[in-house]
Coordinates of C-alpha atoms in Angstrom, one line a residue:
X1 CA 7.8 8.7 -10.1
X2 CA 11.2 7.1 -10.3
X3 CA 12.5 4.6 -7.8
X4 CA 13.8 6.3 -4.7
X5 CA 14.0 6.4 -0.9
X6 CA 13.5 9.6 1.0
X7 CA 16.8 10.9 2.2
X8 CA 18.2 13.3 4.7
X9 CA 20.9 15.8 3.9
X10 CA 24.0 16.1 6.2
X11 CA 25.9 19.4 6.9
X12 CA 28.1 18.7 3.9
X13 CA 25.1 18.6 1.6
X14 CA 25.3 14.8 1.0
X15 CA 22.1 12.8 1.0
X16 CA 21.7 9.7 3.2
X17 CA 18.9 7.5 4.5
X18 CA 18.7 7.5 8.3
X19 CA 20.1 4.2 9.5
X20 CA 18.2 1.4 11.3
X21 CA 17.0 2.9 14.6
X22 CA 15.0 2.0 17.7
X23 CA 11.5 3.3 18.0
X24 CA 8.8 3.1 20.7
X25 CA 5.6 1.1 20.3
X26 CA 2.7 3.5 21.0
X27 CA -0.3 1.5 19.9
X28 CA -1.4 -2.1 19.6
X29 CA -4.8 -3.2 18.4
X30 CA -6.1 -6.6 17.4
X31 CA -8.4 -6.1 14.4
X32 CA -9.3 -9.8 14.0
X33 CA -8.0 -13.0 15.6
X34 CA -4.9 -12.8 13.4
X35 CA -4.6 -9.3 12.1
X36 CA -2.8 -6.6 14.2
X37 CA -2.5 -2.9 13.9
X38 CA 0.8 -1.8 15.4
X39 CA 1.8 1.8 15.8
X40 CA 5.3 3.2 16.4
X41 CA 6.6 6.7 17.0
X42 CA 9.0 7.7 14.2
X43 CA 9.2 11.3 13.2
X44 CA 11.2 10.7 10.0
X45 CA 8.9 8.2 8.4
X46 CA 5.9 10.3 9.5
X47 CA 7.3 13.3 7.7
X48 CA 8.7 11.6 4.6
X49 CA 6.7 8.5 3.7
X50 CA 4.5 8.4 0.6
X51 CA 1.7 6.0 -0.3
X52 CA 2.8 2.4 -1.0
X53 CA 6.2 2.8 0.6
X54 CA 7.2 0.3 3.3
X55 CA 9.4 0.0 6.4
X56 CA 11.6 -2.9 7.6
X57 CA 10.9 -4.1 11.1
X58 CA 13.6 -6.2 12.8
X59 CA 13.2 -9.1 15.2
X60 CA 15.0 -9.1 18.6
X61 CA 15.8 -12.7 17.9
X62 CA 19.4 -12.8 16.5
X63 CA 18.6 -16.0 14.6
X64 CA 16.0 -14.0 12.6
X65 CA 18.4 -12.2 10.3
X66 CA 16.1 -10.7 7.7
X67 CA 13.7 -7.9 8.5
X68 CA 10.0 -8.1 7.7
X69 CA 8.7 -5.4 5.3
X70 CA 5.4 -3.8 6.2
X71 CA 3.4 -1.4 4.1
X72 CA 2.7 1.9 5.9
X73 CA -1.0 2.2 6.6
X74 CA -1.5 5.5 8.3
X75 CA 0.3 8.5 9.7
X76 CA -1.0 10.6 12.7
X77 CA 1.5 13.3 13.8
X78 CA 4.7 11.4 14.4
X79 CA 2.9 8.1 14.8
X80 CA 3.2 5.5 12.0
X81 CA 0.8 2.5 11.8
X82 CA 1.2 -0.9 10.2
X83 CA -1.5 -3.6 9.6
X84 CA -0.3 -7.1 9.3
X85 CA -1.4 -10.8 9.7
X86 CA 0.3 -13.2 12.0
X87 CA 1.7 -15.8 9.6
X88 CA 5.1 -16.8 11.1
X89 CA 7.6 -16.4 13.9
X90 CA 8.5 -12.9 13.0
X91 CA 5.0 -11.5 12.8
X92 CA 4.0 -13.6 15.9
X93 CA 6.8 -11.8 17.8
X94 CA 5.7 -8.3 16.6
X95 CA 2.1 -9.2 17.6
X96 CA 3.2 -9.8 21.2
X97 CA 4.7 -6.3 21.5
X98 CA 3.0 -3.9 24.0
X99 CA 2.8 -0.2 24.3
X100 CA 6.1 1.0 25.8
X101 CA 8.1 -1.7 24.1
X102 CA 10.7 -0.9 21.4
X103 CA 11.5 -2.2 18.0
X104 CA 14.2 -1.5 15.3
X105 CA 13.0 0.1 12.1
X106 CA 14.4 1.2 8.7
X107 CA 12.5 3.3 6.2
X108 CA 10.7 4.7 4.3
X109 CA 11.7 2.4 1.4
X110 CA 10.5 1.8 -2.1
X111 CA 8.9 3.6 -5.0
X112 CA 5.5 5.1 -4.1
X113 CA 2.2 5.6 -6.0
X114 CA 2.2 8.6 -8.2
X115 CA -0.7 10.7 -6.9
X116 CA 0.1 13.9 -8.9
X117 CA -2.8 13.7 -11.4
X118 CA -6.2 15.2 -10.5
X119 CA -9.3 13.0 -10.9
X120 CA -11.1 10.1 -9.5
X121 CA -9.0 7.5 -7.6
X122 CA -10.2 4.0 -7.0
X123 CA -8.1 2.5 -4.2
X124 CA -8.5 -1.3 -4.4
X125 CA -7.1 -3.6 -1.7
X126 CA -7.3 -7.3 -1.3
X127 CA -6.7 -8.9 2.2
X128 CA -3.4 -7.6 3.6
X129 CA -2.9 -5.5 0.5
X130 CA -5.1 -2.8 2.2
X131 CA -2.4 -0.8 4.0
X132 CA -0.7 0.8 0.9
X133 CA -4.0 1.8 -0.6
X134 CA -5.3 3.1 2.8
X135 CA -2.2 5.3 3.0
X136 CA -2.9 6.5 -0.5
X137 CA -6.5 7.4 0.5
X138 CA -5.0 9.3 3.5
X139 CA -2.7 11.3 1.2
X140 CA -5.6 12.1 -1.2
X141 CA -7.9 13.2 1.6
X142 CA -8.8 16.9 1.5
X143 CA -7.6 17.5 -2.0
X144 CA -9.9 19.7 -4.0
X145 CA -8.8 18.2 -7.3
X146 CA -9.3 14.5 -6.4
X147 CA -11.9 12.1 -5.0
X148 CA -11.3 8.7 -3.6
X149 CA -13.4 5.5 -3.6
X150 CA -12.1 2.6 -1.6
X151 CA -12.9 -1.0 -2.7
X152 CA -11.7 -3.7 -0.4
X153 CA -11.9 -7.5 -0.8
X154 CA -11.7 -9.6 2.4
X155 CA -11.5 -13.2 3.3
X156 CA -14.2 -12.7 6.0
X157 CA -13.9 -9.8 8.5
X158 CA -14.1 -6.3 7.0
X159 CA -11.4 -5.0 9.2
X160 CA -10.4 -1.7 7.5
X161 CA -13.6 -0.1 6.4
X162 CA -13.7 2.3 9.4
X163 CA -10.2 3.4 8.7
X164 CA -10.9 4.1 5.0
X165 CA -14.1 6.1 5.9
X166 CA -11.8 8.7 7.5
X167 CA -10.4 9.6 4.1
X168 CA -12.6 8.3 1.3
X169 CA -15.7 9.8 -0.3
X170 CA -17.1 6.2 -0.7
X171 CA -16.1 2.9 0.9
X172 CA -17.2 -0.4 -0.6
X173 CA -16.2 -3.8 0.6
X174 CA -16.9 -7.5 -0.1
X175 CA -15.8 -10.8 1.3
X176 CA -15.3 -14.2 -0.3
X177 CA -18.8 -15.3 0.5
X178 CA -20.2 -12.3 -1.3
X179 CA -17.9 -12.0 -4.4
X180 CA -14.7 -10.1 -5.2
X181 CA -13.4 -6.7 -6.1
X182 CA -14.2 -7.1 -9.8
X183 CA -17.9 -7.3 -8.7
X184 CA -17.3 -4.0 -6.8
X185 CA -15.7 -2.4 -9.9
X186 CA -18.6 -3.5 -12.2
X187 CA -21.2 -2.2 -9.7
X188 CA -19.3 1.2 -9.6
X189 CA -19.2 1.2 -13.4
X190 CA -22.9 0.7 -13.7
X191 CA -23.5 3.7 -11.4
X192 CA -21.3 5.8 -13.6
X193 CA -23.2 4.8 -16.7
X194 CA -26.4 5.9 -15.0
X195 CA -25.0 9.2 -13.8
X196 CA -22.9 10.4 -16.7
X197 CA -23.7 11.3 -20.2
X198 CA -22.4 8.4 -22.4
X199 CA -19.7 8.9 -25.0
X200 CA -20.2 8.0 -28.6
X201 CA -19.5 4.4 -27.9
X202 CA -22.1 4.3 -25.1
X203 CA -19.5 4.1 -22.3
X204 CA -19.1 6.7 -19.5
X205 CA -16.0 8.9 -19.7
X206 CA -13.3 7.3 -17.5
X207 CA -10.4 9.4 -18.7
X208 CA -9.9 11.0 -15.2
X209 CA -10.0 7.7 -13.3
X210 CA -6.9 6.2 -11.7
X211 CA -6.7 2.8 -10.1
X212 CA -4.3 2.1 -7.2
X213 CA -4.2 -1.5 -6.1
X214 CA -2.4 -3.9 -3.9
X215 CA -3.2 -7.5 -2.9
X216 CA -2.7 -11.1 -4.2
X217 CA -1.4 -11.4 -7.7
X218 CA -4.5 -13.1 -9.1
X219 CA -6.6 -10.2 -7.8
X220 CA -4.3 -7.5 -9.2
X221 CA -4.0 -9.2 -12.6
X222 CA -7.8 -9.2 -12.7
X223 CA -7.9 -5.5 -11.8
X224 CA -5.3 -4.8 -14.4
X225 CA -7.3 -6.6 -17.0
X226 CA -10.5 -4.7 -16.0
X227 CA -8.5 -1.4 -16.3
X228 CA -7.2 -2.3 -19.7
X229 CA -10.7 -3.2 -20.9
X230 CA -12.0 0.1 -19.8
X231 CA -9.0 2.3 -20.7
X232 CA -8.2 3.2 -17.1
X233 CA -4.7 3.9 -15.8
X234 CA -3.6 1.4 -13.1
X235 CA -0.7 1.4 -10.7
X236 CA 0.0 -1.9 -8.8
X237 CA 1.9 -2.3 -5.6
X238 CA 3.4 -5.8 -5.6
X239 CA 3.6 -8.0 -2.6
X240 CA 6.8 -10.1 -2.8
X241 CA 8.9 -11.9 -0.2
X242 CA 11.9 -9.7 0.5
X243 CA 15.3 -10.3 2.1
X244 CA 17.0 -7.0 2.8
X245 CA 14.3 -4.6 1.5
X246 CA 16.8 -2.2 -0.2
X247 CA 18.2 -3.9 -3.3
X248 CA 21.2 -5.9 -2.0
X249 CA 20.0 -9.5 -1.7
X250 CA 18.1 -9.8 -5.1
X251 CA 15.4 -12.0 -3.6
X252 CA 12.3 -9.9 -4.7
X253 CA 12.8 -10.1 -8.5
X254 CA 9.7 -9.7 -10.7
X255 CA 9.5 -9.9 -14.5
X256 CA 8.7 -6.7 -16.4
X257 CA 8.6 -5.7 -20.1
X258 CA 12.1 -4.3 -19.5
X259 CA 13.5 -7.4 -17.9
X260 CA 13.7 -8.5 -14.3
X261 CA 13.3 -5.7 -11.7
X262 CA 13.7 -5.6 -7.9
X263 CA 10.4 -5.0 -6.2
X264 CA 12.0 -3.3 -3.2
X265 CA 13.7 -0.5 -5.1
X266 CA 12.3 -0.5 -8.6
X267 CA 8.9 -0.9 -7.0
X268 CA 6.9 -2.0 -5.2
X269 CA 4.7 0.2 -7.5
X270 CA 4.6 -0.6 -11.2
X271 CA 2.1 0.3 -13.9
X272 CA 0.2 -2.4 -15.7
X273 CA 2.1 -1.5 -18.8
X274 CA 5.5 -2.0 -17.1
X275 CA 4.4 -5.4 -15.9
X276 CA 2.9 -6.4 -19.2
X277 CA -0.4 -7.0 -17.5
X278 CA -2.3 -5.7 -20.5

């Protein structure tokens, strides 16, 4: 899927992205001491967002010029949920919002995961990389031609397993004291070897397996390496610091095999081949 945002069409037939707008806070939940699930009401994002897209949230502090990009985690009717960690002044401000408050928002932005192929999807999230793959699981739920297995790596608290269980056929998680997502992948692979008739090389057939992942770069590079080793397609949603979120400021540059790309509009989703993570 090519880089795009999801646009409206005006009466003259010209496409445009709805501008920054004010929306209502309709949900606030503390998942851990520092991780918040914030829900807003925004009909446009709810109707048009795709997995791994994000939205910009804007501070009410005029000294905080740049918005904060947050991956869309779930959609329920016209309600849009985000999951984020409190790491600075902006996120601390958003964490203090209450139901009935308002916030400015822009989106959906960025290139989404391509979920068009049938098959078995492994949605792999690390830490605060969970929201994009959770949204992917939500989009895959109920499809007769696809299954979804969630694999989440946490620092400590397993804060998203219950959300993933709404959509996935199987949810597996691990924290730093137990191991990492590669351990989960290897365990899953051993099960496939026991359940499937092996190919001529002794390996199970993984031709219908698709990996979707988001998280820290070292984790995603390890997942990409595992995918390459086992001949599995992998799409990676990059986490990069952004300024504007729509391609103007050129802050979120990442190297690819075709030169530097902007994560906000050329991504955040790239294949492992595009990134050269082979």
